[in-house]
XYZ file of C-alpha atoms in Angstrom:
221
model
C 168.464 19.412 -85.106
C 168.907 15.459 -85.475
C 167.633 13.938 -82.071
C 166.723 10.265 -82.904
C 167.576 8.303 -86.482
C 166.617 5.026 -87.889
C 169.604 2.870 -89.508
C 168.958 -0.289 -91.887
C 171.519 -1.212 -93.779
C 173.362 -3.872 -93.446
C 177.460 -3.561 -91.609
C 178.449 -5.336 -95.459
C 176.337 -2.859 -97.086
C 177.469 0.289 -95.386
C 181.447 -0.663 -95.893
C 180.886 -1.580 -99.228
C 179.024 2.552 -100.489
C 181.569 4.329 -98.421
C 184.188 1.734 -99.656
C 185.235 1.560 -95.603
C 187.163 -1.227 -93.641
C 183.943 -2.283 -91.214
C 185.263 -3.017 -87.049
C 184.070 -6.408 -85.931
C 182.261 -3.970 -83.284
C 179.197 -2.266 -85.006
C 175.859 -1.818 -83.020
C 173.203 -4.447 -84.588
C 171.356 -3.331 -87.894
C 168.428 -2.962 -88.199
C 167.528 -0.049 -85.850
C 164.398 2.068 -85.907
C 165.067 4.205 -83.454
C 168.946 5.046 -82.743
C 169.334 7.414 -79.619
C 171.745 9.976 -78.281
C 174.148 8.150 -75.661
C 174.353 4.467 -77.987
C 176.727 3.724 -80.764
C 176.153 4.644 -83.933
C 177.678 3.887 -87.573
C 180.191 5.782 -88.803
C 182.928 6.747 -91.583
C 186.282 7.930 -90.673
C 189.701 7.969 -92.955
C 193.591 8.412 -92.220
C 193.947 9.331 -95.442
C 194.765 6.094 -96.793
C 192.297 3.595 -95.426
C 188.390 4.846 -94.023
C 186.723 2.625 -91.312
C 183.126 1.656 -90.692
C 183.428 2.263 -86.731
C 180.902 2.622 -84.218
C 180.695 5.929 -81.902
C 179.329 6.635 -79.132
C 176.556 9.250 -79.924
C 176.849 12.584 -77.346
C 180.282 14.466 -77.809
C 182.129 14.844 -74.889
C 184.878 17.692 -74.328
C 188.195 16.720 -73.145
C 187.010 18.672 -69.420
C 184.305 16.446 -68.498
C 185.476 14.575 -66.031
C 181.926 12.304 -66.776
C 180.437 11.581 -69.648
C 177.092 13.412 -67.313
C 179.448 16.447 -66.768
C 177.964 18.679 -69.243
C 175.007 19.161 -71.773
C 174.798 16.278 -74.296
C 176.270 17.560 -77.556
C 174.543 15.649 -80.218
C 175.298 17.956 -82.699
C 176.917 20.828 -83.490
C 175.651 23.903 -84.944
C 177.933 24.600 -88.435
C 177.412 28.483 -88.048
C 179.507 28.332 -84.475
C 181.641 25.110 -84.666
C 184.786 26.567 -85.574
C 185.025 29.018 -82.933
C 183.381 26.750 -79.892
C 185.942 25.469 -77.689
C 184.018 22.310 -77.301
C 184.480 21.775 -81.235
C 187.243 24.261 -82.989
C 189.582 21.405 -82.824
C 187.192 18.308 -83.604
C 186.297 20.385 -87.256
C 189.755 20.829 -88.237
C 191.483 17.443 -87.783
C 188.923 14.886 -86.994
C 185.792 14.875 -89.312
C 183.466 11.685 -89.240
C 180.543 10.636 -91.865
C 177.267 9.440 -89.416
C 175.666 6.630 -91.499
C 172.112 6.499 -91.387
C 168.848 5.929 -93.355
C 166.498 8.827 -92.221
C 166.077 10.483 -89.023
C 162.847 11.982 -86.937
C 162.054 15.595 -86.559
C 158.545 16.732 -84.245
C 156.362 19.404 -84.902
C 154.414 20.691 -81.948
C 150.726 21.726 -81.502
C 149.542 24.258 -79.658
C 148.131 21.689 -77.279
C 152.108 20.357 -76.971
C 150.959 16.767 -78.929
C 154.839 16.540 -80.650
C 153.646 14.797 -84.021
C 156.662 12.864 -85.752
C 158.148 13.479 -89.221
C 160.535 10.724 -90.595
C 162.834 12.270 -93.823
C 164.953 10.378 -95.646
C 166.492 10.465 -99.145
C 164.246 11.047 -101.854
C 167.017 9.191 -104.353
C 166.865 6.357 -101.600
C 170.884 6.284 -101.002
C 171.776 6.383 -97.062
C 172.659 9.605 -95.387
C 175.449 10.951 -94.600
C 175.417 13.144 -92.044
C 178.908 15.225 -91.636
C 180.000 14.368 -88.237
C 182.946 15.799 -86.010
C 184.716 12.877 -83.489
C 186.801 12.791 -80.126
C 188.132 10.135 -78.208
C 187.382 10.761 -74.188
C 188.984 8.790 -71.546
C 188.794 8.824 -67.260
C 190.581 6.174 -65.786
C 189.424 3.484 -67.326
C 186.753 4.495 -68.619
C 186.773 5.396 -72.150
C 184.530 6.598 -75.651
C 185.302 7.066 -78.577
C 182.051 10.020 -79.150
C 180.547 12.075 -81.606
C 178.419 14.904 -82.763
C 176.663 15.630 -86.017
C 176.645 19.579 -87.375
C 173.769 20.900 -88.347
C 172.960 24.308 -90.288
C 169.381 25.892 -90.964
C 166.927 24.223 -92.775
C 166.205 24.319 -96.183
C 162.785 24.879 -97.618
C 160.823 21.628 -97.042
C 162.719 21.471 -94.082
C 161.321 24.736 -92.216
C 157.767 23.366 -93.191
C 159.048 20.627 -89.971
C 161.784 22.143 -88.405
C 164.034 25.318 -88.644
C 167.520 23.242 -88.162
C 168.598 20.563 -90.345
C 171.601 17.912 -90.557
C 174.389 18.353 -92.740
C 173.751 16.224 -95.644
C 177.067 15.212 -97.253
C 176.774 13.893 -101.398
C 179.274 10.857 -102.897
C 181.543 14.059 -104.396
C 181.883 15.829 -101.053
C 183.326 12.691 -99.342
C 187.117 12.643 -99.886
C 186.696 16.910 -98.834
C 184.995 16.190 -95.463
C 187.056 13.304 -94.611
C 190.592 15.254 -95.062
C 191.244 13.071 -98.273
C 191.293 15.683 -100.372
C 192.609 18.454 -98.618
C 191.103 21.830 -96.927
C 187.986 23.754 -97.090
C 185.767 21.497 -95.581
C 183.846 24.839 -94.502
C 182.000 25.398 -97.585
C 179.804 21.330 -96.792
C 178.573 22.887 -94.207
C 175.107 23.631 -96.208
C 171.818 22.666 -96.352
C 171.323 19.828 -98.597
C 169.015 21.228 -101.920
C 165.419 21.410 -101.894
C 164.436 17.945 -103.931
C 167.139 16.172 -102.086
C 164.936 14.967 -99.219
C 161.705 13.874 -98.562
C 159.040 13.375 -95.571
C 155.804 11.842 -94.605
C 154.552 12.078 -90.373
C 155.080 8.508 -88.764
C 153.375 7.033 -85.971
C 153.341 8.984 -82.502
C 154.602 5.365 -81.029
C 158.254 6.732 -82.222
C 157.676 9.712 -79.431
C 159.098 6.998 -76.541
C 162.940 5.917 -77.047
C 161.922 2.743 -76.241
C 160.250 1.442 -79.513
C 161.052 -0.322 -81.642
C 160.345 -1.980 -85.134
C 159.875 -1.242 -88.802
C 155.979 0.167 -88.520
C 158.022 3.023 -86.528
C 158.856 4.382 -90.553
C 156.134 3.899 -92.317
C 154.080 6.359 -92.881
C 150.562 7.198 -91.275
C 147.977 9.516 -93.076
C 148.634 13.434 -91.990
């Protein structure tokens, strides 16, 4: 799964990397502890131009009467995304890229202790996570919301968790964003085993109130 992220790139760097026009209301960076329900950085395309824009992390189906009217949908499983009523229209029509520097995952000891790991691209590039999005409105309240698409973990990730986000390579961005026609379903697979690296980080990140660059510093495991 993907339940916590870090984003350290400046807005202009993200805009340049993804060839996207940046919005003027993007979340502050860096943020070493990005949690669900906050605004995150995403890339969308209308076929002619890309936008770097904020979205609420936590997909809201159109039938939700309030933001807390059902489960918090921060992830969408690739295996069932085309069948689930909450996601099936979005995966056909509203796909996005979620930009991150890395994400966190946890292993659990027999005594219940949760040990956090930081996962990032081995080549130092930002993560381009497959996402879906949807606009949601109730009365005067409105949000642009999104979820990260996940799949079965590759070999390195299985040491930590059985799920992982779908990670898009640069050559796949046009297809996922709908710029290169249909067939994006083939991209919903695990990354190659040599794409990611990971290491243990301090348990301070277990708190969603923790901040600071030390959250992504490696510790002896």
